[in-house]
Short mmCIF file of C-alpha atoms in Angstrom, two decimals:
data_model
loop_
_atom_site.label_atom_id
_atom_site.label_comp_id
_atom_site.label_asym_id
_atom_site.label_seq_id
_atom_site.Cartn_x
_atom_site.Cartn_y
_atom_site.Cartn_z
CA ASN A 9 0.01 -0.05 0.18
CA HIS A 10 2.75 2.43 -0.94
CA PRO A 11 1.56 5.64 -2.06
CA CYS A 12 2.60 5.11 -5.64
CA MET A 13 0.59 1.78 -5.55
CA ILE A 14 -2.31 3.71 -4.36
CA ALA A 15 -2.23 5.76 -7.32
CA LEU A 16 -2.42 3.57 -10.14
CA LEU A 17 -5.18 1.44 -8.00
CA LEU A 18 -7.16 5.54 -8.31
CA ALA A 19 -5.88 5.01 -11.86
CA LEU A 20 -7.50 2.08 -13.28
CA GLN A 21 -10.43 2.64 -11.64
CA PHE A 22 -10.81 5.25 -13.62
CA SER A 23 -9.49 4.13 -16.53
CA GLN A 24 -11.58 3.72 -19.70
CA SER A 25 -11.63 3.98 -23.57
CA THR A 26 -11.78 7.52 -25.01
CA SER A 27 -11.82 5.27 -28.76
CA ARG A 28 -15.78 6.33 -27.92
CA LEU A 29 -15.08 9.39 -27.35
CA ALA A 30 -16.33 12.11 -30.53
CA SER A 31 -14.60 14.04 -32.14
CA ALA A 32 -16.32 17.13 -31.06
CA GLN A 33 -15.79 15.72 -27.41
CA LEU A 34 -12.43 15.94 -27.74
CA GLU A 35 -12.51 19.71 -29.65
CA LYS A 36 -13.99 20.72 -27.15
CA ILE A 37 -11.74 19.26 -24.31
CA SER A 38 -8.35 20.24 -26.75
CA ARG A 39 -10.10 24.09 -26.77
CA ASP A 40 -10.17 24.11 -22.76
CA LEU A 41 -7.08 22.16 -22.34
CA GLN A 42 -5.39 24.97 -25.00
CA ASN A 43 -7.37 27.41 -22.72
CA ARG A 44 -5.83 26.96 -19.39
CA TYR A 45 -2.50 25.38 -20.83
CA GLY A 46 -0.84 26.64 -23.65
CA PRO A 47 -0.61 24.74 -27.32
CA ILE A 48 -0.89 20.93 -27.42
CA GLY A 49 2.16 19.45 -28.43
CA CYS A 50 1.53 16.06 -28.60
CA PRO A 51 3.12 14.30 -31.55
CA GLU A 52 -0.09 11.14 -31.81
CA PRO A 53 -3.70 12.00 -31.58
CA LEU A 54 -5.26 13.51 -27.94
CA ASN A 55 -7.48 10.96 -27.57
CA GLN A 56 -3.94 8.92 -26.92
CA HIS A 57 -3.25 10.46 -23.88
CA LEU A 58 -6.55 10.77 -22.37
CA ARG A 59 -7.89 8.18 -20.03
CA VAL A 60 -11.94 9.14 -19.57
CA GLN A 61 -14.57 7.76 -16.89
CA SER A 62 -17.95 7.98 -16.60
CA LEU A 63 -19.94 8.32 -14.02
CA SER A 64 -23.89 8.19 -14.37
CA LEU A 65 -25.51 11.04 -12.50
CA ASN A 66 -29.67 10.36 -13.37
CA LEU A 67 -30.92 9.43 -16.91
CA LYS A 68 -29.92 12.49 -19.10
CA GLN A 69 -26.12 13.08 -17.11
CA LYS A 70 -22.81 11.51 -16.69
CA LEU A 71 -19.98 13.04 -15.32
CA GLN A 72 -17.22 13.10 -17.82
CA ILE A 73 -13.78 13.00 -15.57
CA VAL A 74 -10.90 13.38 -18.47
CA GLN A 75 -7.52 12.74 -16.86
CA THR A 76 -4.22 13.78 -19.01
CA THR A 77 -1.46 11.15 -19.06
CA GLY A 78 2.00 11.08 -20.92
CA THR A 79 4.37 13.89 -20.68
CA CYS A 80 3.15 16.06 -23.55
CA LEU A 81 0.19 16.89 -21.64
CA ALA A 82 0.95 16.29 -17.96
CA GLY A 83 4.51 15.78 -15.56
CA PRO A 84 6.02 12.71 -14.72
CA GLN A 85 3.41 12.25 -11.68
CA ASN A 86 0.75 15.52 -12.18
CA GLY A 87 -1.10 16.63 -14.58
CA PRO A 88 -4.81 18.81 -15.91
CA ILE A 89 -7.82 16.85 -15.09
CA LEU A 90 -10.78 18.35 -16.23
CA VAL A 91 -14.68 17.20 -14.97
CA TYR A 92 -17.36 17.89 -17.37
CA ILE A 93 -21.18 17.35 -16.96
CA ALA A 94 -22.51 15.38 -20.12
CA SER A 95 -25.96 15.55 -20.92
CA ARG A 96 -27.29 15.59 -24.61
CA GLN A 97 -24.49 15.97 -26.59
CA GLN A 98 -23.29 19.49 -24.76
CA TRP A 99 -20.32 19.12 -22.08
CA ASN A 100 -19.83 21.72 -19.55
CA LEU A 101 -16.38 22.14 -17.57
CA VAL A 102 -17.01 22.11 -14.37
CA LEU A 103 -13.91 21.20 -12.68
CA GLU A 104 -10.26 22.54 -14.18
CA ALA A 105 -7.94 20.69 -11.86
CA TRP A 106 -4.15 19.71 -10.93
CA GLY A 107 -3.42 16.63 -9.40
CA GLN A 108 -2.37 13.09 -9.82
CA SER A 109 -5.84 11.20 -9.09
CA ILE A 110 -9.21 12.20 -8.27
CA ARG A 111 -11.72 9.85 -7.25
CA HIS A 112 -15.35 10.14 -6.45
CA LYS A 113 -17.23 10.63 -3.04
CA SER A 114 -21.18 10.12 -2.04
CA ASN A 115 -22.82 13.67 -0.95
CA PRO A 116 -26.31 12.38 0.71
CA ALA A 117 -27.35 16.03 0.28
CA ALA A 118 -26.39 17.05 -3.83
CA LEU A 119 -26.93 14.86 -6.92
CA GLN A 120 -23.64 14.79 -8.05
CA PRO A 121 -20.90 13.63 -6.22
CA ASP A 122 -17.92 15.83 -3.93
CA LEU A 123 -14.95 14.87 -6.13
CA LEU A 124 -11.43 14.20 -4.42
CA VAL A 125 -8.40 15.23 -6.31
CA GLN A 126 -5.40 13.80 -4.93
CA GLY A 127 -1.58 15.65 -5.70
CA HIS A 128 2.44 14.53 -6.13
CA LEU A 129 4.69 16.37 -3.46
CA SER A 130 7.06 13.79 -2.61
CA ALA A 131 7.22 10.01 -2.24
CA THR A 132 5.53 10.19 0.70
CA GLU A 133 3.11 13.15 0.44
CA SER A 134 0.76 14.16 -0.80
CA THR A 135 -2.16 17.14 -1.18
CA GLN A 136 -5.66 15.86 -1.08
CA ILE A 137 -8.38 18.39 -2.12
CA HIS A 138 -11.88 18.08 -1.65
CA TYR A 139 -14.19 19.50 -3.39
CA ARG A 140 -18.75 20.37 -3.77
CA PHE A 141 -20.57 20.94 -6.60
CA VAL A 142 -22.75 24.35 -5.31
CA GLU A 143 -24.10 26.16 -8.42
CA GLY A 144 -23.48 24.50 -11.59
CA LYS A 145 -19.17 23.92 -10.60
CA TYR A 146 -17.07 22.00 -8.27
CA ARG A 147 -15.92 24.70 -5.86
CA ALA A 148 -12.52 24.05 -3.36
CA ILE A 149 -14.19 22.94 0.28
CA ALA A 150 -10.98 21.55 1.71
CA CYS A 151 -7.65 20.12 1.51
CA GLN A 152 -5.49 18.23 3.42
CA GLN A 153 -1.44 17.64 3.76
CA LEU A 154 -0.92 13.63 3.16
CA TYR A 155 1.95 11.87 5.12
CA TYR A 156 3.59 8.23 4.05
CA ARG A 157 6.82 8.97 6.46
CA ASP A 158 6.68 8.00 10.95
CA ASP A 159 7.89 10.99 12.43
CA LYS A 160 9.78 9.08 15.38
CA THR A 161 11.36 5.75 12.87
CA ASN A 162 11.16 7.99 9.70
CA GLU A 163 9.71 4.51 7.58
CA ILE A 164 7.51 4.55 4.89
CA THR A 165 3.91 3.57 6.05
CA SER A 166 0.75 2.39 4.59
CA ARG A 167 -1.23 4.46 5.76
CA PRO A 168 -1.31 9.01 5.56
CA LYS A 169 -1.10 10.52 8.90
CA SER A 170 -3.09 13.82 7.61
CA SER A 171 -3.12 17.20 8.84
CA ALA A 172 -4.47 20.50 7.00
CA CYS A 173 -3.05 22.64 4.70
CA PRO A 174 -2.24 26.18 5.26
CA LEU A 175 -3.70 28.77 6.19
CA ASP A 176 -3.63 30.19 2.08
CA TRP A 177 -3.73 27.00 -0.43
CA ALA A 178 -7.36 28.16 -1.46
CA SER A 179 -5.29 30.86 -3.14
CA ASN A 180 -2.57 29.14 -4.31
CA LEU A 181 -5.15 26.58 -7.06
CA GLU A 182 -5.73 29.43 -8.96
CA HIS A 183 -2.07 29.67 -10.00
CA ASN A 184 -2.17 25.72 -10.77
#
């Protein structure tokens, strides 16, 4: 249960073929990535650098979670994560985040699940940001720093120790 193994298991949980994405959806993803991060310089087609998970919200809407992979769109550990609400042929961007993995957490008080984005900081540290759907977009509501090293023995642990992020954590989201 090392942090890298946990991230790999989460990535596998969210894996889905992108070959079923319509060209209009790929164009929307490409535009959204370029608007936020600049020109895309991938030598291969974009769909080879995406991992997409579809989560049904109700009979008419799905949550589409798009993670970038490979070095042309992401770093060795973290990369852009885009979340859309898809209904019929329209995709509405509801979250842009930067991280290594994303998972959903049910929220009984809402139609949309909460989302947890984990970002890799080092072999033994990561940050987890908790997002909740509010007024048509996902908004960050909490942040935890996760440590996978025992303070006393300096050994790597399988269960993280957590602490709140610094008070200015939300302001740093705008700069990523």
